[in-house]
Amino acid sequence: MKFSIDWLKEFVPVPLKVLELSHRLTMQGLEVEHIEGEGEKAVFTLGITPNRGDCLSLLGLAREVSALQGKPLVLKPKIPPKGQTPIKNFLKVSIPDRKGCPRYMARVVQGVRIGPSPDWMQKRLASVGLKAINNVVDCTNYVMWELGQPLHAFDYRFLKEGRIVVRPEPRPFKFVTLDGVERACLPSDLFICDGEGPVALAGIMGGANSEVRDDTETVVLEAAYFDPKRIHATSKRLQLTSESSRRFERGVDPNNTANALHRLTALIVETAGGTPSQDWTDIYPKKSVPRKMMLSPGEVKRILGVSLSPKEIKKTLSLLGLNGSIPTFRPDISRAIDLVEEVARLHGYDKIPETLPKIGMNLPIQPREAFAKEITAETLTGLGYTECCHLSFTSPKKTVPFTRSLTPRENHEESGSSWVTLSNPLSEEHTILRPVLISSLLDALAFNQHRQRKDIRFFELKKIFCEGKEPLHLGMAATGEEWPQQWGLKPKKIDLFSIKGALSQLARALRLDGLGFEQESFDFLVPTASCSVLFQGEKIGWMGLIDSAVLKSWEIEGDVFAAEIDWEPLSLGSESVALRYKPLSKYPFIERDIALVVDNSLTVQKTEQSIWAMDNGWIKKVQLFDLFKGENLPRDKKSLAFNIRYASFERTLTNEEVNEAHQRLITHLEREIGAILRK
Amino acid sequence: MNKEELLAKIESLRTEANGALAALDSLVSLQEFKVRFLGKKGLLTDILKSLSLLGPEERPIVGEAANRAKTEIESRLESLRKNLDQKERSRLQSQKQVDVSLPGLKLPRGFRHPLSLVEKEIESIFVNMGFSVFEGPDIESDYYNFEALNFPADHPAREMQDTFYIGPRTMDQGQRTQEKVHGPWSMVHGPLLLRTHTSPVQIRTMEKQKPPIYMICPGAVYRHDDDVTHSPMFHQVEGLMVDRHLTFGDLKGVLTLFCQTIFGKKLKTRFRPSFFPFVEPGAEVDISCVLCAGKGCRVCGGDGWLEILGAGMVHPAVLEQVKIDPKKFTGFAFGMGVERIAMLKYGIDDIRLFYQSDMRFLEQF
């Protein structure tokens, strides 16, 4: 809402300097967003909160400005201008929809001369951002700005049968508003109709069929009060907001209608000539009256924490015209708490002393997964993964490559049916909520690669949206070198085992026994380097090398290793772990290295299982420290070298005992897995 | 052997030892010398063994001479050993000489997201004050996001927060059908939407728990908005305190304490009237500009104040909605944008930086 100081002064004396007025308005809840110009000509832009429809007028602002100077506003009532012909000779008004239109006033002015409005009016309208159109329309806007009452002028020629009927259309209906746009209207919308049909979308915008033109001679002036909810619903649905609808939906004063009509009539006669009708129509069967409302000083103290005397409270409220009853220009005040706010506002929030509450001791609780979340984030950052935060939105295009093989359904075409779609997305890129994190992580990798970053490691621990749930997922993606290029350390490329290692370390940090990894193919992963991730036997996600075809659509170069798991089972598992200490051994251990040549197809996991299987309780640790193929080994063989630690909790083992046990192990492995000891 | 012979022998041994000592140049030769002269079968021991052949008057004289010679040799030997030791250490050390200006080992390390850091800080301040932390779903119902929070239906207050709705794409924004989409998401409470604030968690908490309630709820929120200062998704921390005897003065006290903890003791706060349907009296909280300390600059738009929080006393209609008697209990609620605080704290000027995962940005935190 814009206003200029000189215009405001027509309603209330303003002795304050511009900056002082600005500060006091802001501190009274009418935030000054912007000031243009200086002194009398200064134009203020106010951010009016939606509850204060009354402040969308100079009249309402004058009340506030008067109150902040310690005086209630005094107004002279408008005297209706005199006229000639009785209104009934022109117009017959009926209101079948009484709920939608509690009050309707109309007056006719004959013999107007349409032309530009006077300079002073055009300047004022321009200063507050209103476009000058012609003298009659400008007058309606001018008075609306002054008094907050939206007004409309019809060309009498186009009102068929000289009738005005306020009613909805029984069927959906296309109506062309005066901005030339065709609007799809519904039976819930309220219209001003003539003898045939709609001529205006009530309270929002006039119709193109009845607007004032250059050759208009007789105008019908409308001042009405419409149901705010109806106006809002229609305006919102049609996405059609006007200065008129803005005021009606916030609530105008139904008892200010006559004042506005008289002011408008006088102003039109002054600027466009013509003769008003002798009288006017005013259909107002159920008059709104000020409601009684009391506020006890105890309530003020209870809410604000400051003691104000009954006299102070009464005086403060009277500054706004709140004298034991609530005037109809303040529809926002509906219960005692609203009056408490008015007291606080005028008393000044800054005058209420700061205190700290006295509360009983209590133990704050945190979400159950908060601890595991923190461990996860700290562990992964410690391992070189940077935390991401992406928008929850994505597109089907970016999602399809991943959800196809993750959706348990047979029919891939239907994989999208579990997605959460937005009915009003901002763009084609943001039409659904993420059912996976990996697509965002690839976005992030691409973004950085395109800015000359090569070594990148990201993780994200965030909600995904799928089938009515919002589970937390952990996504990881990495590409490039394991560590920065440096002296004294050989370069190493990130591979599948970088991710696997990080996941395993994470499990360790969460006090979990570990994760399972089982060879499995997914459409978006290279089949020879892809697996599912398991926790306590349940599949919780996947890990692998992203297929180059997928990377191509992201324009990512090089190998990208990634994983995405349902994180909540880890969190739950971690919570249930009761950490118990294991006694320390008093006795030394003995280590033996063993190099085995086995079939290429035999997994390390199986080999290790076989080593543990012959355990007589002495094997405490099995550590793979070398793996190689080729050289003088047969093509289908590989060499695995393990370090094996023997110890007993009862006594010190002798070299001979361990040698014997180790020999038995070798024999066992030769027999069980066909291993050949490599000399 | 008599006394004179022995004394002469000691003297010649001393001279010989001194001569040999001068020629020693390693710890090995030093050890050999020690065995030859001072060892159990060494030359000096031989002499001492012959003492028994002397008479009782002569014995102390010769003994003393022998001991003197022994002490002298030993002390020379010791100083020589130290000398050689020192030389040997220097030799070894010179082999280990390094250029300390060489870079240290660079193991990869990741970075926490600035929003996580700020959210953690906000949370810990409130938890230390006795607030619990609760979370809620991002996909909410109209009831929890608006209706229960005293947003009247068909009132422009709802448009303060442009809303994303869940459901099939529709050309006409007014016509939303939601028959199929949501599966288990409950439709009991009106149309589904992306929460526009984390305030629904207040309602969910108050439905389950009776006062006293001291809580905050952090989380992602969504608004139909996208430019340099607005993101369609951002993060909020909302707070709620409901108890007997809580006042607007307490609201001011708690929020000033919070602002001063996160931005510094010298900071000033300013409370001015504003409107949020679920609170009354409502307030907007400004802090003195963190950049210019209130003098006026580009960041604060020249007036020295920055908007940082929305707040207010919980509206009695909200308490009634969750069956808490507003005559017995009062409370206050507040909400802040995590991005906003992070931007002020770190001087970030574009909100989109938070979601792009640009390593050049993230590695600064």
Short mmCIF file of N, CA, C and O in Angstrom, two decimals, chain A residues 368-412:
data_model
loop_
_atom_site.label_atom_id
_atom_site.label_comp_id
_atom_site.label_asym_id
_atom_site.label_seq_id
_atom_site.Cartn_x
_atom_site.Cartn_y
_atom_site.Cartn_z
N ARG A 368 14.98 -39.97 17.90
CA ARG A 368 15.76 -41.17 18.23
C ARG A 368 16.96 -41.34 17.31
O ARG A 368 17.99 -41.86 17.72
N GLU A 369 16.83 -40.90 16.05
CA GLU A 369 17.94 -41.15 15.14
C GLU A 369 18.98 -40.02 15.13
O GLU A 369 19.94 -40.08 14.39
N ALA A 370 18.77 -39.01 15.99
CA ALA A 370 19.67 -37.85 15.94
C ALA A 370 21.14 -38.24 16.15
O ALA A 370 22.03 -37.76 15.46
N PHE A 371 21.35 -39.16 17.10
CA PHE A 371 22.71 -39.54 17.45
C PHE A 371 23.37 -40.28 16.29
O PHE A 371 24.49 -39.97 15.88
N ALA A 372 22.63 -41.26 15.74
CA ALA A 372 23.17 -42.03 14.62
C ALA A 372 23.41 -41.14 13.38
O ALA A 372 24.36 -41.35 12.63
N LYS A 373 22.57 -40.15 13.23
CA LYS A 373 22.71 -39.23 12.11
C LYS A 373 24.04 -38.47 12.21
O LYS A 373 24.78 -38.31 11.25
N GLU A 374 24.30 -38.01 13.41
CA GLU A 374 25.52 -37.25 13.65
C GLU A 374 26.75 -38.14 13.45
O GLU A 374 27.73 -37.73 12.83
N ILE A 375 26.69 -39.37 13.94
CA ILE A 375 27.81 -40.29 13.77
C ILE A 375 28.04 -40.54 12.28
O ILE A 375 29.17 -40.53 11.79
N THR A 376 26.94 -40.74 11.55
CA THR A 376 27.05 -41.01 10.12
C THR A 376 27.74 -39.85 9.40
O THR A 376 28.69 -40.04 8.65
N ALA A 377 27.25 -38.65 9.67
CA ALA A 377 27.80 -37.48 8.97
C ALA A 377 29.26 -37.26 9.35
O ALA A 377 30.11 -37.00 8.49
N GLU A 378 29.57 -37.40 10.62
CA GLU A 378 30.96 -37.15 11.05
C GLU A 378 31.90 -38.23 10.52
O GLU A 378 33.02 -37.94 10.13
N THR A 379 31.45 -39.47 10.52
CA THR A 379 32.29 -40.56 10.02
C THR A 379 32.60 -40.35 8.54
O THR A 379 33.74 -40.44 8.11
N LEU A 380 31.55 -40.07 7.78
CA LEU A 380 31.75 -39.95 6.34
C LEU A 380 32.57 -38.71 5.98
O LEU A 380 33.39 -38.76 5.07
N THR A 381 32.39 -37.61 6.68
CA THR A 381 33.24 -36.45 6.38
C THR A 381 34.68 -36.78 6.73
O THR A 381 35.60 -36.42 6.01
N GLY A 382 34.86 -37.53 7.82
CA GLY A 382 36.21 -37.96 8.21
C GLY A 382 36.85 -38.82 7.14
O GLY A 382 38.07 -38.86 7.01
N LEU A 383 36.02 -39.53 6.38
CA LEU A 383 36.54 -40.41 5.33
C LEU A 383 36.63 -39.72 3.98
O LEU A 383 36.85 -40.35 2.96
N GLY A 384 36.41 -38.42 3.97
CA GLY A 384 36.62 -37.68 2.73
C GLY A 384 35.35 -37.38 1.95
O GLY A 384 35.42 -36.84 0.85
N TYR A 385 34.20 -37.75 2.49
CA TYR A 385 32.94 -37.48 1.78
C TYR A 385 32.35 -36.16 2.27
O TYR A 385 32.26 -35.93 3.47
N THR A 386 31.96 -35.32 1.33
CA THR A 386 31.39 -34.02 1.67
C THR A 386 29.88 -34.10 1.68
O THR A 386 29.26 -34.71 0.81
N GLU A 387 29.30 -33.46 2.69
CA GLU A 387 27.85 -33.52 2.88
C GLU A 387 27.13 -32.61 1.88
O GLU A 387 27.53 -31.46 1.69
N CYS A 388 26.07 -33.12 1.29
CA CYS A 388 25.27 -32.33 0.34
C CYS A 388 23.89 -32.08 0.90
O CYS A 388 23.40 -32.82 1.74
N CYS A 389 23.26 -31.05 0.38
CA CYS A 389 21.87 -30.79 0.70
C CYS A 389 21.20 -30.37 -0.60
O CYS A 389 21.46 -29.27 -1.09
N HIS A 390 20.41 -31.27 -1.17
CA HIS A 390 19.77 -30.96 -2.45
C HIS A 390 18.28 -30.72 -2.25
O HIS A 390 17.71 -31.12 -1.25
N LEU A 391 17.69 -30.08 -3.24
CA LEU A 391 16.26 -29.87 -3.19
C LEU A 391 15.54 -31.21 -3.28
O LEU A 391 16.05 -32.15 -3.88
N SER A 392 14.37 -31.29 -2.70
CA SER A 392 13.61 -32.55 -2.72
C SER A 392 12.96 -32.82 -4.07
O SER A 392 12.39 -33.87 -4.28
N PHE A 393 13.02 -31.82 -4.95
CA PHE A 393 12.33 -31.97 -6.23
C PHE A 393 13.23 -32.62 -7.28
O PHE A 393 14.44 -32.44 -7.26
N THR A 394 12.62 -33.32 -8.19
CA THR A 394 13.35 -33.81 -9.35
C THR A 394 12.36 -34.07 -10.48
O THR A 394 11.18 -33.74 -10.36
N SER A 395 12.85 -34.66 -11.59
CA SER A 395 11.97 -34.93 -12.71
C SER A 395 11.95 -36.44 -12.97
O SER A 395 12.90 -37.13 -12.64
N PRO A 396 10.89 -36.93 -13.59
CA PRO A 396 10.84 -38.36 -13.94
C PRO A 396 12.03 -38.76 -14.81
O PRO A 396 12.59 -39.83 -14.64
N LYS A 397 12.44 -37.86 -15.69
CA LYS A 397 13.54 -38.15 -16.60
C LYS A 397 14.80 -38.54 -15.83
O LYS A 397 15.51 -39.47 -16.20
N LYS A 398 15.05 -37.83 -14.75
CA LYS A 398 16.26 -38.11 -13.97
C LYS A 398 16.07 -39.29 -13.04
O LYS A 398 17.03 -39.81 -12.49
N THR A 399 14.84 -39.69 -12.84
CA THR A 399 14.56 -40.73 -11.86
C THR A 399 14.44 -42.12 -12.48
O THR A 399 14.91 -43.10 -11.92
N VAL A 400 13.83 -42.13 -13.68
CA VAL A 400 13.54 -43.40 -14.34
C VAL A 400 14.74 -44.36 -14.41
O VAL A 400 14.59 -45.55 -14.11
N PRO A 401 15.95 -43.89 -14.77
CA PRO A 401 17.06 -44.85 -14.90
C PRO A 401 17.29 -45.64 -13.63
O PRO A 401 17.78 -46.76 -13.68
N PHE A 402 16.94 -45.08 -12.49
CA PHE A 402 17.26 -45.75 -11.22
C PHE A 402 16.09 -46.53 -10.64
O PHE A 402 16.27 -47.52 -9.96
N THR A 403 14.88 -46.02 -10.90
CA THR A 403 13.76 -46.68 -10.24
C THR A 403 13.30 -47.92 -10.99
O THR A 403 12.63 -48.75 -10.44
N ARG A 404 13.69 -48.04 -12.28
CA ARG A 404 13.19 -49.18 -13.04
C ARG A 404 13.55 -50.49 -12.39
O ARG A 404 12.70 -51.29 -12.10
N SER A 405 14.83 -50.69 -12.12
CA SER A 405 15.19 -51.99 -11.56
C SER A 405 15.05 -52.02 -10.04
O SER A 405 15.28 -53.02 -9.41
N LEU A 406 14.68 -50.88 -9.46
CA LEU A 406 14.49 -50.88 -8.01
C LEU A 406 13.02 -51.12 -7.65
O LEU A 406 12.69 -51.39 -6.52
N THR A 407 12.16 -50.95 -8.66
CA THR A 407 10.74 -51.15 -8.39
C THR A 407 10.43 -52.63 -8.47
O THR A 407 10.77 -53.28 -9.46
N PRO A 408 9.80 -53.15 -7.45
CA PRO A 408 9.56 -54.59 -7.44
C PRO A 408 8.54 -55.04 -8.49
O PRO A 408 8.41 -56.20 -8.77
N ARG A 409 7.83 -54.08 -9.10
CA ARG A 409 6.77 -54.46 -10.03
C ARG A 409 7.33 -55.09 -11.30
O ARG A 409 8.43 -54.81 -11.74
N GLU A 410 6.50 -55.91 -11.91
CA GLU A 410 6.85 -56.55 -13.17
C GLU A 410 6.89 -55.52 -14.28
O GLU A 410 7.79 -55.46 -15.08
N ASN A 411 5.87 -54.70 -14.27
CA ASN A 411 5.71 -53.75 -15.36
C ASN A 411 6.46 -52.46 -15.09
O ASN A 411 6.09 -51.66 -14.25
N HIS A 412 7.55 -52.30 -15.82
CA HIS A 412 8.39 -51.12 -15.58
C HIS A 412 7.70 -49.81 -15.91
O HIS A 412 7.99 -48.79 -15.34
#
